[in-house]
Each structure stands twice: as structure tokens, then as C-alpha cells.
Amino acid sequence: MAGQDKQRQDTEETAPADFAATVERLEALVEQLESGELSLEASLTAFEQGVRLTRDAQRRLDEAELKVRTLTEGEDGGIDLKPFASSEEADGEH
């Protein structure tokens, strides 16, 4: 039981700080899964971690897209950033 808790805790660590590191981690998980060398339990754990990382990456992409879309040219020709709702706030509106 303690081994499962430790394994679960290791896989539930926060996502890497930057998008590129998240993608690299996803690629490593795919390689592990495709190798066929993981046990069923380890494969499921890797898959679960991959799903979490994929969701995090998609959230980051969505937020970046929203920021880019909110960039507008101001009257003085400069670029202004308009505030927008976070993805959590946007989810609550649906």
C-alpha cells in the first residue's frame, strides 16, 4: 500500500514550469508506453500522468491564445494588453 501511495504521489507532482518541459515529459511517457517494458500498473500510472500533462498543456495553449487575441493597437500606435477572464472564470460561465 505504501508503495502505491509513493508512486501516486510521484505522478501527481505539479506539471513542469514551462510548456517545452511539459511536452518533453509527454514525449518521454509516450516512449515508455510504446516500449512495452512497463507493467500494467506502471503503464496505467504513466497514462494517467500523460492525461494530466496533456490537460495542463492545453490549458497553457488556451491561455496563450487568449492573451494573443487580446493584444490590440492603442490610439498612440502602441500595444495595449486588455484584461481577460482566466480559464477558470471562463469555465464557470459555460
PDB file of N, CA and C in Angstrom:
ATOM      1  N   MET A   1       0.825  -1.182   0.000  1.00  0.00           N
ATOM      2  CA  MET A   1       0.000   0.000   0.000  1.00  0.00           C
ATOM      3  C   MET A   1       0.874   1.253   0.000  1.00  0.00           C
ATOM      4  N   ALA A   2       1.929   1.275   0.801  1.00  0.00           N
ATOM      5  CA  ALA A   2       2.806   2.443   0.869  1.00  0.00           C
ATOM      6  C   ALA A   2       3.495   2.665  -0.466  1.00  0.00           C
ATOM      7  N   GLY A   3       3.845   1.599  -1.181  1.00  0.00           N
ATOM      8  CA  GLY A   3       4.465   1.719  -2.495  1.00  0.00           C
ATOM      9  C   GLY A   3       3.536   2.373  -3.495  1.00  0.00           C
ATOM     10  N   GLN A   4       2.253   2.008  -3.431  1.00  0.00           N
ATOM     11  CA  GLN A   4       1.272   2.613  -4.334  1.00  0.00           C
ATOM     12  C   GLN A   4       1.085   4.091  -4.015  1.00  0.00           C
ATOM     13  N   ASP A   5       1.070   4.432  -2.728  1.00  0.00           N
ATOM     14  CA  ASP A   5       0.914   5.826  -2.335  1.00  0.00           C
ATOM     15  C   ASP A   5       2.098   6.649  -2.819  1.00  0.00           C
ATOM     16  N   LYS A   6       3.319   6.113  -2.680  1.00  0.00           N
ATOM     17  CA  LYS A   6       4.521   6.806  -3.121  1.00  0.00           C
ATOM     18  C   LYS A   6       4.488   6.990  -4.633  1.00  0.00           C
ATOM     19  N   GLN A   7       4.108   5.936  -5.365  1.00  0.00           N
ATOM     20  CA  GLN A   7       4.040   6.002  -6.824  1.00  0.00           C
ATOM     21  C   GLN A   7       3.001   7.033  -7.249  1.00  0.00           C
ATOM     22  N   ARG A   8       1.855   7.043  -6.620  1.00  0.00           N
ATOM     23  CA  ARG A   8       0.803   8.001  -6.942  1.00  0.00           C
ATOM     24  C   ARG A   8       1.278   9.421  -6.640  1.00  0.00           C
ATOM     25  N   GLN A   9       1.970   9.614  -5.508  1.00  0.00           N
ATOM     26  CA  GLN A   9       2.464  10.931  -5.140  1.00  0.00           C
ATOM     27  C   GLN A   9       3.481  11.415  -6.166  1.00  0.00           C
ATOM     28  N   ASP A  10       4.361  10.533  -6.634  1.00  0.00           N
ATOM     29  CA  ASP A  10       5.360  10.898  -7.628  1.00  0.00           C
ATOM     30  C   ASP A  10       4.709  11.345  -8.922  1.00  0.00           C
ATOM     31  N   THR A  11       3.634  10.706  -9.327  1.00  0.00           N
ATOM     32  CA  THR A  11       2.998  11.037 -10.593  1.00  0.00           C
ATOM     33  C   THR A  11       2.077  12.234 -10.479  1.00  0.00           C
ATOM     34  N   GLU A  12       1.719  12.610  -9.256  1.00  0.00           N
ATOM     35  CA  GLU A  12       0.822  13.744  -9.075  1.00  0.00           C
ATOM     36  C   GLU A  12       1.578  15.035  -8.790  1.00  0.00           C
ATOM     37  N   GLU A  13       2.905  15.014  -9.031  1.00  0.00           N
ATOM     38  CA  GLU A  13       3.669  16.231  -8.860  1.00  0.00           C
ATOM     39  C   GLU A  13       3.150  17.267  -9.843  1.00  0.00           C
ATOM     40  N   THR A  14       3.444  18.495  -9.550  1.00  0.00           N
ATOM     41  CA  THR A  14       2.980  19.552 -10.435  1.00  0.00           C
ATOM     42  C   THR A  14       3.639  19.427 -11.793  1.00  0.00           C
ATOM     43  N   ALA A  15       2.973  19.966 -12.792  1.00  0.00           N
ATOM     44  CA  ALA A  15       3.487  19.935 -14.151  1.00  0.00           C
ATOM     45  C   ALA A  15       4.758  20.774 -14.226  1.00  0.00           C
ATOM     46  N   PRO A  16       5.617  20.471 -15.185  1.00  0.00           N
ATOM     47  CA  PRO A  16       6.822  21.281 -15.350  1.00  0.00           C
ATOM     48  C   PRO A  16       6.464  22.763 -15.508  1.00  0.00           C
ATOM     49  N   ALA A  17       7.404  23.619 -15.127  1.00  0.00           N
ATOM     50  CA  ALA A  17       7.138  25.055 -15.105  1.00  0.00           C
ATOM     51  C   ALA A  17       6.930  25.662 -16.487  1.00  0.00           C
ATOM     52  N   ASP A  18       7.551  25.101 -17.517  1.00  0.00           N
ATOM     53  CA  ASP A  18       7.337  25.694 -18.827  1.00  0.00           C
ATOM     54  C   ASP A  18       6.752  24.685 -19.812  1.00  0.00           C
ATOM     55  N   PHE A  19       6.180  25.221 -20.868  1.00  0.00           N
ATOM     56  CA  PHE A  19       5.462  24.409 -21.841  1.00  0.00           C
ATOM     57  C   PHE A  19       6.379  23.382 -22.504  1.00  0.00           C
ATOM     58  N   ALA A  20       7.585  23.806 -22.869  1.00  0.00           N
ATOM     59  CA  ALA A  20       8.518  22.895 -23.538  1.00  0.00           C
ATOM     60  C   ALA A  20       8.854  21.695 -22.650  1.00  0.00           C
ATOM     61  N   ALA A  21       9.028  21.933 -21.356  1.00  0.00           N
ATOM     62  CA  ALA A  21       9.324  20.830 -20.437  1.00  0.00           C
ATOM     63  C   ALA A  21       8.131  19.885 -20.327  1.00  0.00           C
ATOM     64  N   THR A  22       6.919  20.434 -20.387  1.00  0.00           N
ATOM     65  CA  THR A  22       5.713  19.597 -20.356  1.00  0.00           C
ATOM     66  C   THR A  22       5.675  18.685 -21.572  1.00  0.00           C
ATOM     67  N   VAL A  23       5.968  19.253 -22.738  1.00  0.00           N
ATOM     68  CA  VAL A  23       5.964  18.467 -23.974  1.00  0.00           C
ATOM     69  C   VAL A  23       7.049  17.393 -23.929  1.00  0.00           C
ATOM     70  N   GLU A  24       8.225  17.757 -23.426  1.00  0.00           N
ATOM     71  CA  GLU A  24       9.310  16.773 -23.310  1.00  0.00           C
ATOM     72  C   GLU A  24       8.901  15.620 -22.396  1.00  0.00           C
ATOM     73  N   ARG A  25       8.254  15.940 -21.287  1.00  0.00           N
ATOM     74  CA  ARG A  25       7.809  14.902 -20.349  1.00  0.00           C
ATOM     75  C   ARG A  25       6.765  13.997 -21.005  1.00  0.00           C
ATOM     76  N   LEU A  26       5.864  14.604 -21.779  1.00  0.00           N
ATOM     77  CA  LEU A  26       4.862  13.810 -22.502  1.00  0.00           C
ATOM     78  C   LEU A  26       5.528  12.877 -23.497  1.00  0.00           C
ATOM     79  N   GLU A  27       6.519  13.372 -24.225  1.00  0.00           N
ATOM     80  CA  GLU A  27       7.235  12.539 -25.196  1.00  0.00           C
ATOM     81  C   GLU A  27       7.927  11.367 -24.510  1.00  0.00           C
ATOM     82  N   ALA A  28       8.521  11.633 -23.346  1.00  0.00           N
ATOM     83  CA  ALA A  28       9.189  10.564 -22.598  1.00  0.00           C
ATOM     84  C   ALA A  28       8.173   9.501 -22.150  1.00  0.00           C
ATOM     85  N   LEU A  29       6.999   9.949 -21.711  1.00  0.00           N
ATOM     86  CA  LEU A  29       5.958   8.997 -21.297  1.00  0.00           C
ATOM     87  C   LEU A  29       5.490   8.145 -22.476  1.00  0.00           C
ATOM     88  N   VAL A  30       5.334   8.770 -23.632  1.00  0.00           N
ATOM     89  CA  VAL A  30       4.913   8.023 -24.819  1.00  0.00           C
ATOM     90  C   VAL A  30       5.955   6.965 -25.168  1.00  0.00           C
ATOM     91  N   GLU A  31       7.230   7.334 -25.118  1.00  0.00           N
ATOM     92  CA  GLU A  31       8.292   6.365 -25.398  1.00  0.00           C
ATOM     93  C   GLU A  31       8.243   5.194 -24.426  1.00  0.00           C
ATOM     94  N   GLN A  32       8.036   5.491 -23.140  1.00  0.00           N
ATOM     95  CA  GLN A  32       7.945   4.430 -22.139  1.00  0.00           C
ATOM     96  C   GLN A  32       6.776   3.505 -22.445  1.00  0.00           C
ATOM     97  N   LEU A  33       5.632   4.100 -22.773  1.00  0.00           N
ATOM     98  CA  LEU A  33       4.440   3.294 -23.051  1.00  0.00           C
ATOM     99  C   LEU A  33       4.623   2.459 -24.317  1.00  0.00           C
ATOM    100  N   GLU A  34       5.230   3.040 -25.337  1.00  0.00           N
ATOM    101  CA  GLU A  34       5.427   2.323 -26.590  1.00  0.00           C
ATOM    102  C   GLU A  34       6.472   1.227 -26.484  1.00  0.00           C
ATOM    103  N   SER A  35       7.379   1.340 -25.515  1.00  0.00           N
ATOM    104  CA  SER A  35       8.437   0.339 -25.364  1.00  0.00           C
ATOM    105  C   SER A  35       7.879  -1.028 -24.997  1.00  0.00           C
ATOM    106  N   GLY A  36       6.728  -1.039 -24.325  1.00  0.00           N
ATOM    107  CA  GLY A  36       6.135  -2.304 -23.904  1.00  0.00           C
ATOM    108  C   GLY A  36       6.822  -2.927 -22.708  1.00  0.00           C
ATOM    109  N   GLU A  37       7.752  -2.211 -22.102  1.00  0.00           N
ATOM    110  CA  GLU A  37       8.512  -2.755 -20.981  1.00  0.00           C
ATOM    111  C   GLU A  37       7.891  -2.458 -19.622  1.00  0.00           C
ATOM    112  N   LEU A  38       6.859  -1.634 -19.585  1.00  0.00           N
ATOM    113  CA  LEU A  38       6.214  -1.290 -18.321  1.00  0.00           C
ATOM    114  C   LEU A  38       5.178  -2.343 -17.946  1.00  0.00           C
ATOM    115  N   SER A  39       5.016  -2.532 -16.657  1.00  0.00           N
ATOM    116  CA  SER A  39       3.955  -3.417 -16.185  1.00  0.00           C
ATOM    117  C   SER A  39       2.615  -2.742 -16.447  1.00  0.00           C
ATOM    118  N   LEU A  40       1.550  -3.485 -16.292  1.00  0.00           N
ATOM    119  CA  LEU A  40       0.220  -2.919 -16.486  1.00  0.00           C
ATOM    120  C   LEU A  40      -0.004  -1.744 -15.543  1.00  0.00           C
ATOM    121  N   GLU A  41       0.362  -1.913 -14.291  1.00  0.00           N
ATOM    122  CA  GLU A  41       0.158  -0.860 -13.306  1.00  0.00           C
ATOM    123  C   GLU A  41       0.981   0.384 -13.647  1.00  0.00           C
ATOM    124  N   ALA A  42       2.249   0.174 -14.033  1.00  0.00           N
ATOM    125  CA  ALA A  42       3.108   1.299 -14.395  1.00  0.00           C
ATOM    126  C   ALA A  42       2.599   1.975 -15.664  1.00  0.00           C
ATOM    127  N   SER A  43       2.069   1.201 -16.588  1.00  0.00           N
ATOM    128  CA  SER A  43       1.505   1.769 -17.815  1.00  0.00           C
ATOM    129  C   SER A  43       0.302   2.640 -17.503  1.00  0.00           C
ATOM    130  N   LEU A  44      -0.564   2.166 -16.616  1.00  0.00           N
ATOM    131  CA  LEU A  44      -1.736   2.961 -16.233  1.00  0.00           C
ATOM    132  C   LEU A  44      -1.329   4.251 -15.533  1.00  0.00           C
ATOM    133  N   THR A  45      -0.336   4.153 -14.675  1.00  0.00           N
ATOM    134  CA  THR A  45       0.158   5.332 -13.969  1.00  0.00           C
ATOM    135  C   THR A  45       0.747   6.335 -14.961  1.00  0.00           C
ATOM    136  N   ALA A  46       1.539   5.846 -15.909  1.00  0.00           N
ATOM    137  CA  ALA A  46       2.128   6.723 -16.927  1.00  0.00           C
ATOM    138  C   ALA A  46       1.034   7.354 -17.785  1.00  0.00           C
ATOM    139  N   PHE A  47       0.023   6.570 -18.120  1.00  0.00           N
ATOM    140  CA  PHE A  47      -1.084   7.094 -18.919  1.00  0.00           C
ATOM    141  C   PHE A  47      -1.823   8.194 -18.166  1.00  0.00           C
ATOM    142  N   GLU A  48      -2.098   7.966 -16.875  1.00  0.00           N
ATOM    143  CA  GLU A  48      -2.778   8.976 -16.060  1.00  0.00           C
ATOM    144  C   GLU A  48      -1.966  10.266 -15.996  1.00  0.00           C
ATOM    145  N   GLN A  49      -0.661  10.129 -15.817  1.00  0.00           N
ATOM    146  CA  GLN A  49       0.197  11.304 -15.765  1.00  0.00           C
ATOM    147  C   GLN A  49       0.186  12.012 -17.120  1.00  0.00           C
ATOM    148  N   GLY A  50       0.187  11.260 -18.194  1.00  0.00           N
ATOM    149  CA  GLY A  50       0.129  11.841 -19.530  1.00  0.00           C
ATOM    150  C   GLY A  50      -1.150  12.627 -19.756  1.00  0.00           C
ATOM    151  N   VAL A  51      -2.257  12.106 -19.262  1.00  0.00           N
ATOM    152  CA  VAL A  51      -3.539  12.817 -19.397  1.00  0.00           C
ATOM    153  C   VAL A  51      -3.478  14.138 -18.637  1.00  0.00           C
ATOM    154  N   ARG A  52      -2.934  14.118 -17.423  1.00  0.00           N
ATOM    155  CA  ARG A  52      -2.815  15.353 -16.640  1.00  0.00           C
ATOM    156  C   ARG A  52      -1.919  16.367 -17.347  1.00  0.00           C
ATOM    157  N   LEU A  53      -0.787  15.899 -17.872  1.00  0.00           N
ATOM    158  CA  LEU A  53       0.125  16.799 -18.572  1.00  0.00           C
ATOM    159  C   LEU A  53      -0.503  17.359 -19.841  1.00  0.00           C
ATOM    160  N   THR A  54      -1.260  16.533 -20.545  1.00  0.00           N
ATOM    161  CA  THR A  54      -1.935  16.984 -21.761  1.00  0.00           C
ATOM    162  C   THR A  54      -2.955  18.067 -21.441  1.00  0.00           C
ATOM    163  N   ARG A  55      -3.702  17.867 -20.376  1.00  0.00           N
ATOM    164  CA  ARG A  55      -4.694  18.880 -19.970  1.00  0.00           C
ATOM    165  C   ARG A  55      -4.008  20.178 -19.578  1.00  0.00           C
ATOM    166  N   ASP A  56      -2.879  20.067 -18.869  1.00  0.00           N
ATOM    167  CA  ASP A  56      -2.136  21.252 -18.474  1.00  0.00           C
ATOM    168  C   ASP A  56      -1.593  21.972 -19.710  1.00  0.00           C
ATOM    169  N   ALA A  57      -1.049  21.225 -20.654  1.00  0.00           N
ATOM    170  CA  ALA A  57      -0.518  21.830 -21.879  1.00  0.00           C
ATOM    171  C   ALA A  57      -1.628  22.524 -22.665  1.00  0.00           C
ATOM    172  N   GLN A  58      -2.788  21.899 -22.755  1.00  0.00           N
ATOM    173  CA  GLN A  58      -3.902  22.500 -23.478  1.00  0.00           C
ATOM    174  C   GLN A  58      -4.368  23.784 -22.794  1.00  0.00           C
ATOM    175  N   ARG A  59      -4.396  23.766 -21.465  1.00  0.00           N
ATOM    176  CA  ARG A  59      -4.778  24.965 -20.717  1.00  0.00           C
ATOM    177  C   ARG A  59      -3.798  26.096 -21.003  1.00  0.00           C
ATOM    178  N   ARG A  60      -2.506  25.777 -21.014  1.00  0.00           N
ATOM    179  CA  ARG A  60      -1.493  26.792 -21.291  1.00  0.00           C
ATOM    180  C   ARG A  60      -1.650  27.350 -22.704  1.00  0.00           C
ATOM    181  N   LEU A  61      -1.911  26.476 -23.658  1.00  0.00           N
ATOM    182  CA  LEU A  61      -2.117  26.929 -25.034  1.00  0.00           C
ATOM    183  C   LEU A  61      -3.341  27.825 -25.138  1.00  0.00           C
ATOM    184  N   ASP A  62      -4.416  27.429 -24.475  1.00  0.00           N
ATOM    185  CA  ASP A  62      -5.640  28.233 -24.498  1.00  0.00           C
ATOM    186  C   ASP A  62      -5.397  29.623 -23.909  1.00  0.00           C
ATOM    187  N   GLU A  63      -4.673  29.678 -22.794  1.00  0.00           N
ATOM    188  CA  GLU A  63      -4.384  30.959 -22.154  1.00  0.00           C
ATOM    189  C   GLU A  63      -3.492  31.821 -23.038  1.00  0.00           C
ATOM    190  N   ALA A  64      -2.491  31.202 -23.678  1.00  0.00           N
ATOM    191  CA  ALA A  64      -1.605  31.950 -24.563  1.00  0.00           C
ATOM    192  C   ALA A  64      -2.385  32.491 -25.759  1.00  0.00           C
ATOM    193  N   GLU A  65      -3.267  31.694 -26.319  1.00  0.00           N
ATOM    194  CA  GLU A  65      -4.083  32.144 -27.445  1.00  0.00           C
ATOM    195  C   GLU A  65      -4.952  33.325 -27.033  1.00  0.00           C
ATOM    196  N   LEU A  66      -5.529  33.244 -25.859  1.00  0.00           N
ATOM    197  CA  LEU A  66      -6.386  34.324 -25.379  1.00  0.00           C
ATOM    198  C   LEU A  66      -5.586  35.607 -25.188  1.00  0.00           C
ATOM    199  N   LYS A  67      -4.370  35.498 -24.656  1.00  0.00           N
ATOM    200  CA  LYS A  67      -3.532  36.674 -24.478  1.00  0.00           C
ATOM    201  C   LYS A  67      -3.198  37.304 -25.833  1.00  0.00           C
ATOM    202  N   VAL A  68      -2.867  36.480 -26.798  1.00  0.00           N
ATOM    203  CA  VAL A  68      -2.536  36.994 -28.120  1.00  0.00           C
ATOM    204  C   VAL A  68      -3.740  37.696 -28.730  1.00  0.00           C
ATOM    205  N   ARG A  69      -4.896  37.116 -28.569  1.00  0.00           N
ATOM    206  CA  ARG A  69      -6.112  37.719 -29.131  1.00  0.00           C
ATOM    207  C   ARG A  69      -6.476  39.038 -28.464  1.00  0.00           C
ATOM    208  N   THR A  70      -6.072  39.211 -27.216  1.00  0.00           N
ATOM    209  CA  THR A  70      -6.433  40.449 -26.523  1.00  0.00           C
ATOM    210  C   THR A  70      -5.453  41.580 -26.797  1.00  0.00           C
ATOM    211  N   LEU A  71      -4.349  41.281 -27.459  1.00  0.00           N
ATOM    212  CA  LEU A  71      -3.413  42.348 -27.824  1.00  0.00           C
ATOM    213  C   LEU A  71      -4.059  43.226 -28.892  1.00  0.00           C
ATOM    214  N   THR A  72      -4.114  44.493 -28.629  1.00  0.00           N
ATOM    215  CA  THR A  72      -4.685  45.424 -29.598  1.00  0.00           C
ATOM    216  C   THR A  72      -3.780  46.628 -29.727  1.00  0.00           C
ATOM    217  N   GLU A  73      -3.904  47.295 -30.835  1.00  0.00           N
ATOM    218  CA  GLU A  73      -3.126  48.504 -31.036  1.00  0.00           C
ATOM    219  C   GLU A  73      -3.860  49.675 -30.419  1.00  0.00           C
ATOM    220  N   GLY A  74      -3.166  50.428 -29.579  1.00  0.00           N
ATOM    221  CA  GLY A  74      -3.758  51.590 -28.932  1.00  0.00           C
ATOM    222  C   GLY A  74      -3.789  52.789 -29.863  1.00  0.00           C
ATOM    223  N   GLU A  75      -4.427  53.842 -29.409  1.00  0.00           N
ATOM    224  CA  GLU A  75      -4.542  55.062 -30.209  1.00  0.00           C
ATOM    225  C   GLU A  75      -3.182  55.660 -30.546  1.00  0.00           C
ATOM    226  N   ASP A  76      -2.216  55.502 -29.647  1.00  0.00           N
ATOM    227  CA  ASP A  76      -0.890  56.068 -29.873  1.00  0.00           C
ATOM    228  C   ASP A  76       0.001  55.160 -30.716  1.00  0.00           C
ATOM    229  N   GLY A  77      -0.549  54.062 -31.204  1.00  0.00           N
ATOM    230  CA  GLY A  77       0.218  53.127 -32.023  1.00  0.00           C
ATOM    231  C   GLY A  77       0.933  52.063 -31.211  1.00  0.00           C
ATOM    232  N   GLY A  78       0.881  52.202 -29.902  1.00  0.00           N
ATOM    233  CA  GLY A  78       1.494  51.199 -29.032  1.00  0.00           C
ATOM    234  C   GLY A  78       0.583  49.996 -28.874  1.00  0.00           C
ATOM    235  N   ILE A  79       1.085  49.012 -28.204  1.00  0.00           N
ATOM    236  CA  ILE A  79       0.301  47.804 -27.982  1.00  0.00           C
ATOM    237  C   ILE A  79      -0.198  47.799 -26.550  1.00  0.00           C
ATOM    238  N   ASP A  80      -1.484  47.603 -26.386  1.00  0.00           N
ATOM    239  CA  ASP A  80      -2.107  47.523 -25.066  1.00  0.00           C
ATOM    240  C   ASP A  80      -2.582  46.104 -24.837  1.00  0.00           C
ATOM    241  N   LEU A  81      -2.495  45.650 -23.621  1.00  0.00           N
ATOM    242  CA  LEU A  81      -2.994  44.323 -23.254  1.00  0.00           C
ATOM    243  C   LEU A  81      -4.278  44.520 -22.474  1.00  0.00           C
ATOM    244  N   LYS A  82      -5.372  44.000 -22.995  1.00  0.00           N
ATOM    245  CA  LYS A  82      -6.659  44.122 -22.326  1.00  0.00           C
ATOM    246  C   LYS A  82      -6.821  42.965 -21.343  1.00  0.00           C
ATOM    247  N   PRO A  83      -7.396  43.218 -20.182  1.00  0.00           N
ATOM    248  CA  PRO A  83      -7.615  42.132 -19.222  1.00  0.00           C
ATOM    249  C   PRO A  83      -8.635  41.139 -19.768  1.00  0.00           C
ATOM    250  N   PHE A  84      -8.487  39.903 -19.365  1.00  0.00           N
ATOM    251  CA  PHE A  84      -9.422  38.865 -19.767  1.00  0.00           C
ATOM    252  C   PHE A  84      -9.672  37.941 -18.597  1.00  0.00           C
ATOM    253  N   ALA A  85     -10.741  37.180 -18.709  1.00  0.00           N
ATOM    254  CA  ALA A  85     -11.083  36.219 -17.660  1.00  0.00           C
ATOM    255  C   ALA A  85     -10.131  35.040 -17.745  1.00  0.00           C
ATOM    256  N   SER A  86      -9.722  34.530 -16.598  1.00  0.00           N
ATOM    257  CA  SER A  86      -8.882  33.339 -16.590  1.00  0.00           C
ATOM    258  C   SER A  86      -9.696  32.152 -17.080  1.00  0.00           C
ATOM    259  N   SER A  87      -9.011  31.070 -17.424  1.00  0.00           N
ATOM    260  CA  SER A  87      -9.719  29.889 -17.918  1.00  0.00           C
ATOM    261  C   SER A  87     -10.682  29.349 -16.855  1.00  0.00           C
ATOM    262  N   GLU A  88     -10.348  29.505 -15.588  1.00  0.00           N
ATOM    263  CA  GLU A  88     -11.240  29.044 -14.520  1.00  0.00           C
ATOM    264  C   GLU A  88     -12.518  29.875 -14.493  1.00  0.00           C
ATOM    265  N   GLU A  89     -12.382  31.188 -14.697  1.00  0.00           N
ATOM    266  CA  GLU A  89     -13.542  32.061 -14.731  1.00  0.00           C
ATOM    267  C   GLU A  89     -14.381  31.778 -15.962  1.00  0.00           C
ATOM    268  N   ALA A  90     -13.724  31.531 -17.087  1.00  0.00           N
ATOM    269  CA  ALA A  90     -14.426  31.256 -18.325  1.00  0.00           C
ATOM    270  C   ALA A  90     -15.208  29.945 -18.228  1.00  0.00           C
ATOM    271  N   ASP A  91     -14.624  28.952 -17.542  1.00  0.00           N
ATOM    272  CA  ASP A  91     -15.311  27.657 -17.362  1.00  0.00           C
ATOM    273  C   ASP A  91     -16.592  27.834 -16.568  1.00  0.00           C
ATOM    274  N   GLY A  92     -16.591  28.755 -15.631  1.00  0.00           N
ATOM    275  CA  GLY A  92     -17.771  28.987 -14.802  1.00  0.00           C
ATOM    276  C   GLY A  92     -18.891  29.642 -15.567  1.00  0.00           C
ATOM    277  N   GLU A  93     -18.590  30.258 -16.692  1.00  0.00           N
ATOM    278  CA  GLU A  93     -19.605  30.949 -17.478  1.00  0.00           C
ATOM    279  C   GLU A  93     -20.348  30.018 -18.422  1.00  0.00           C
ATOM    280  N   HIS A  94     -19.817  28.842 -18.656  1.00  0.00           N
ATOM    281  CA  HIS A  94     -20.442  27.915 -19.618  1.00  0.00           C
ATOM    282  C   HIS A  94     -21.667  27.261 -19.077  1.00  0.00           C
TER     283      HIS A  94
END
